[in-house]
Short mmCIF file of C-alpha atoms in Angstrom, two decimals:
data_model
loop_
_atom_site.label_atom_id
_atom_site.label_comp_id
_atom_site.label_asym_id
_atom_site.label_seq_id
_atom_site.Cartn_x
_atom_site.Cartn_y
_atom_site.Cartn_z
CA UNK A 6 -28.23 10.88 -46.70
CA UNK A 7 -24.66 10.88 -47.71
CA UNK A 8 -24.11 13.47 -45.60
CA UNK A 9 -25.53 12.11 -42.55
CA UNK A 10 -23.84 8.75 -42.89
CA UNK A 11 -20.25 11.17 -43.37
CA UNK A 12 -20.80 12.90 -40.09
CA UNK A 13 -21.60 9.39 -38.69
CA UNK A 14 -18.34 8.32 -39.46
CA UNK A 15 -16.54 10.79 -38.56
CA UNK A 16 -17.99 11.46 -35.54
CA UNK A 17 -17.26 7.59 -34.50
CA UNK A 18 -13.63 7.69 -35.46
CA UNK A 19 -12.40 11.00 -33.93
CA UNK A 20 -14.08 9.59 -30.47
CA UNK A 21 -12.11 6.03 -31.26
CA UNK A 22 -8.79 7.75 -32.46
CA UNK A 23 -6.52 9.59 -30.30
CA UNK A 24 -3.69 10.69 -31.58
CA UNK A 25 -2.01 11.44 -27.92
CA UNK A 26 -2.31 7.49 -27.32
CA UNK A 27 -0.88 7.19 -30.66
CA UNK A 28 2.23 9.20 -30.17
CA UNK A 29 2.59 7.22 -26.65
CA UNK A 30 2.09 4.10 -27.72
CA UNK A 31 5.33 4.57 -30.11
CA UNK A 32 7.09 5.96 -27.73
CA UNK A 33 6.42 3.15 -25.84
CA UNK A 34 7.09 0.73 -28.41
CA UNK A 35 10.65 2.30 -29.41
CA UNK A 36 11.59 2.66 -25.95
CA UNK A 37 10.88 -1.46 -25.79
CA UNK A 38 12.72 -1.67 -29.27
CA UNK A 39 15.64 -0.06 -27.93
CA UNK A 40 15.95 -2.20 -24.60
CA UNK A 41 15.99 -5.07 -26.92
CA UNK A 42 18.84 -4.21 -29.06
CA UNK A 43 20.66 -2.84 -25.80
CA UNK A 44 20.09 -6.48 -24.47
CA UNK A 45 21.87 -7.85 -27.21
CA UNK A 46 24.71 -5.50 -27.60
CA UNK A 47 25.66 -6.03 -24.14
CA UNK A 48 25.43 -9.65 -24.31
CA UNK A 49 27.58 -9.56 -27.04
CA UNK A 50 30.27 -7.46 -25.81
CA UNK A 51 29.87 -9.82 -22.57
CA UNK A 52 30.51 -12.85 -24.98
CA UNK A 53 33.41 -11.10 -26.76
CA UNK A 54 35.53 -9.31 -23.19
CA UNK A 55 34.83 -13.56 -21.97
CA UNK A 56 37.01 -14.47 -25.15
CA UNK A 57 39.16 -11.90 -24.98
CA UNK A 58 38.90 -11.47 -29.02
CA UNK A 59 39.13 -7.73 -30.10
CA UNK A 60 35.71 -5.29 -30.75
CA UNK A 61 36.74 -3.99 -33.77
CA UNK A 62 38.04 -4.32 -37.29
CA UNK A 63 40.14 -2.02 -39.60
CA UNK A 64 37.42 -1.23 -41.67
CA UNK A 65 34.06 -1.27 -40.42
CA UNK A 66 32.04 0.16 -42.89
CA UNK A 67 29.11 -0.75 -44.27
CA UNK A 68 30.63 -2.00 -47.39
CA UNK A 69 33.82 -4.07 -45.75
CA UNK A 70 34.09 -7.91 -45.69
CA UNK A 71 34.96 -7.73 -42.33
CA UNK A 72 33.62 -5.37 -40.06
CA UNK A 73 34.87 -6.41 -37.01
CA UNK A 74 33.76 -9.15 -34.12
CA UNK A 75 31.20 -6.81 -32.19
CA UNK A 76 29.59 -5.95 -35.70
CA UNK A 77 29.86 -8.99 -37.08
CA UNK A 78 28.38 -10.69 -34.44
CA UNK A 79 25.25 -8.43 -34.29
CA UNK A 80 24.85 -9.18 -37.72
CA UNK A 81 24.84 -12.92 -37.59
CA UNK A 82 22.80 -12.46 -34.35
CA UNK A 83 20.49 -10.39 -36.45
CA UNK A 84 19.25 -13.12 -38.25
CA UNK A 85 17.33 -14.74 -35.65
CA UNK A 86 16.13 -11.50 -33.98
CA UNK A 87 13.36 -9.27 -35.58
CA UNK A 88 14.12 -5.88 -33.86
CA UNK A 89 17.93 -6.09 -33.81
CA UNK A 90 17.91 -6.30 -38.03
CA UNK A 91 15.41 -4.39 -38.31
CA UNK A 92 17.89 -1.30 -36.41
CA UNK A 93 20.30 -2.94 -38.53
CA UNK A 94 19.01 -2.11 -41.66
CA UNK A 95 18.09 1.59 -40.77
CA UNK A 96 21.66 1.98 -39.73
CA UNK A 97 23.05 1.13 -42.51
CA UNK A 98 20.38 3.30 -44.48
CA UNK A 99 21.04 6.22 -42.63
CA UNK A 100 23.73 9.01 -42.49
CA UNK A 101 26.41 9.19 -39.73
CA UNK A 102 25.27 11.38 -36.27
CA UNK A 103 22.65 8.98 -34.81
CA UNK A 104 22.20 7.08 -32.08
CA UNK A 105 22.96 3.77 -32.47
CA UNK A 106 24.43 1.62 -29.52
CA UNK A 107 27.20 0.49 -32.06
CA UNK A 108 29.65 3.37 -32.32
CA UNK A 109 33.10 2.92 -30.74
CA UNK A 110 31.68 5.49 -28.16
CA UNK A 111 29.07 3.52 -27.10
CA UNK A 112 30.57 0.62 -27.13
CA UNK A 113 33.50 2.37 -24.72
CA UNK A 114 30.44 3.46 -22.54
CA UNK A 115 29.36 -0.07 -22.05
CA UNK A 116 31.92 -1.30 -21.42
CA UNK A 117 33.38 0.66 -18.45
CA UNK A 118 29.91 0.10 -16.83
CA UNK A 119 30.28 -3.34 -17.00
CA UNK A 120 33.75 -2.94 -15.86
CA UNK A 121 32.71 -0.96 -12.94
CA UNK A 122 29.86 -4.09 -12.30
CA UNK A 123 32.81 -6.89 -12.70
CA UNK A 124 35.21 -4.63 -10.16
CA UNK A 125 32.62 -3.69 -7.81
CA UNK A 126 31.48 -7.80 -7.49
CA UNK A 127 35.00 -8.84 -7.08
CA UNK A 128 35.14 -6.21 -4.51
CA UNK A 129 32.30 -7.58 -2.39
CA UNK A 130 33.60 -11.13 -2.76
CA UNK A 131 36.93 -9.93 -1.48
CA UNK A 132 35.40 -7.91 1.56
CA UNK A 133 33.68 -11.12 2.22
CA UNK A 134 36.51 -13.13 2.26
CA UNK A 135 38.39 -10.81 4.48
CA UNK A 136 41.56 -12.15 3.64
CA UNK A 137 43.08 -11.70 0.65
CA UNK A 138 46.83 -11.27 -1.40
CA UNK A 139 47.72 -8.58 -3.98
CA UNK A 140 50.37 -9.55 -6.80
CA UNK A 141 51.46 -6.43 -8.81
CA UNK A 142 53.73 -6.91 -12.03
CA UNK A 143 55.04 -4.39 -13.99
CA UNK A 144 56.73 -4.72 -17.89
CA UNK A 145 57.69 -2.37 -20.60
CA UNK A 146 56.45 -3.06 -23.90
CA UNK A 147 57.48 -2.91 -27.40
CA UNK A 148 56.57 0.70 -27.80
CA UNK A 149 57.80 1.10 -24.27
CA UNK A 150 55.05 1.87 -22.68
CA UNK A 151 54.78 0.24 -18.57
CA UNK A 152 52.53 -2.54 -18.76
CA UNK A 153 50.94 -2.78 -15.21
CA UNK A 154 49.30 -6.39 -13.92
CA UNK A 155 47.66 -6.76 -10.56
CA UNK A 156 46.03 -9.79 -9.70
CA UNK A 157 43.48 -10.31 -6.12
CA UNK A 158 44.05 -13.69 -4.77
CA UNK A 159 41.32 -15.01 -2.16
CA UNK A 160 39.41 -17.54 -0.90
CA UNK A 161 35.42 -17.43 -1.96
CA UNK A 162 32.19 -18.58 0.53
CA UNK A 163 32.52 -22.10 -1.35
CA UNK A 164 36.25 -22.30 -0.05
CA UNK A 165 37.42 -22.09 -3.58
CA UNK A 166 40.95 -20.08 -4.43
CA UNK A 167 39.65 -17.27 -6.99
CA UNK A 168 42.24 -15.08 -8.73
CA UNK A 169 40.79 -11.95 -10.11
#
């Protein structure tokens, strides 16, 4: 009888379990997971370019006091979402070589896509416009280095003066 019921059972769970869906449903999952925590990085390097407050700190290891204001901001946004500590915490378990949307790499990469977004919106607003001035300035630095300013002056659909 023992026996019987056995094959019962196993008979009913191989038909109800699938590891294929398994393995996709993960994948899934992380995939989700991941477009999460890319929300929030972007929003936060959004927040911090707005500011114009620096990305990143001397030190920005796992052990520093002061990581930084894109770390330290993921961190204190971290607290109120799940998903974000939860990559968090296997970051800072982990050794170096991973993926993790929070290297100065990535953080690069994000950031001259949403340059190219910012430049190619100004760029419709201006063709819009159709009229529009250009003021270029030029300095030398303190390490000498030409400093180059150039600033889009036009006139938006709401008839408002926009300098870009």
């Amino acid at each position: 009888m023992h026996h019987l019921q056995a094959e019962i059972s196993r008979t009913s769970f191989a038909s109800n379990y699938r590891i294929d869906v398994e393995i996709v449903h993960s994948a899934n999952q992380k995939i989700a997971d991941n477009r999460e925590i890319l929300k929030v990085v972007i929003d936060v390097l959004v927040y911090i370019a707005r500011q114009n407050i620096s990305l990143r700190g001397n030190n920005e290891s796992c052990s520093s006091m002061n990581k930084g204001n894109f770390l330290e901001l993921l961190q204190l946004l971290a607290k109120y979402h799940p998903i974000l500590q939860n990559q968090l915490n296997k970051i800072g378990n982990k050794k170096k070589n991973r993926l993790t949307l929070l290297s100065h790499d990535s953080q690069n990469k994000l950031l001259k896509i949403l340059a190219d977004i910012v430049r190619s919106f100004i760029l419709k607003q201006v063709q819009k416009s159709g009229l529009f001035s250009v003021i270029i300035d030029t300095t030398t630095d303190i390490a000498k280095l030409e400093q180059f300013c150039l600033v889009i002056r036009y006139v938006d659909e709401y008839n408002k003066v926009q300098e870009r």
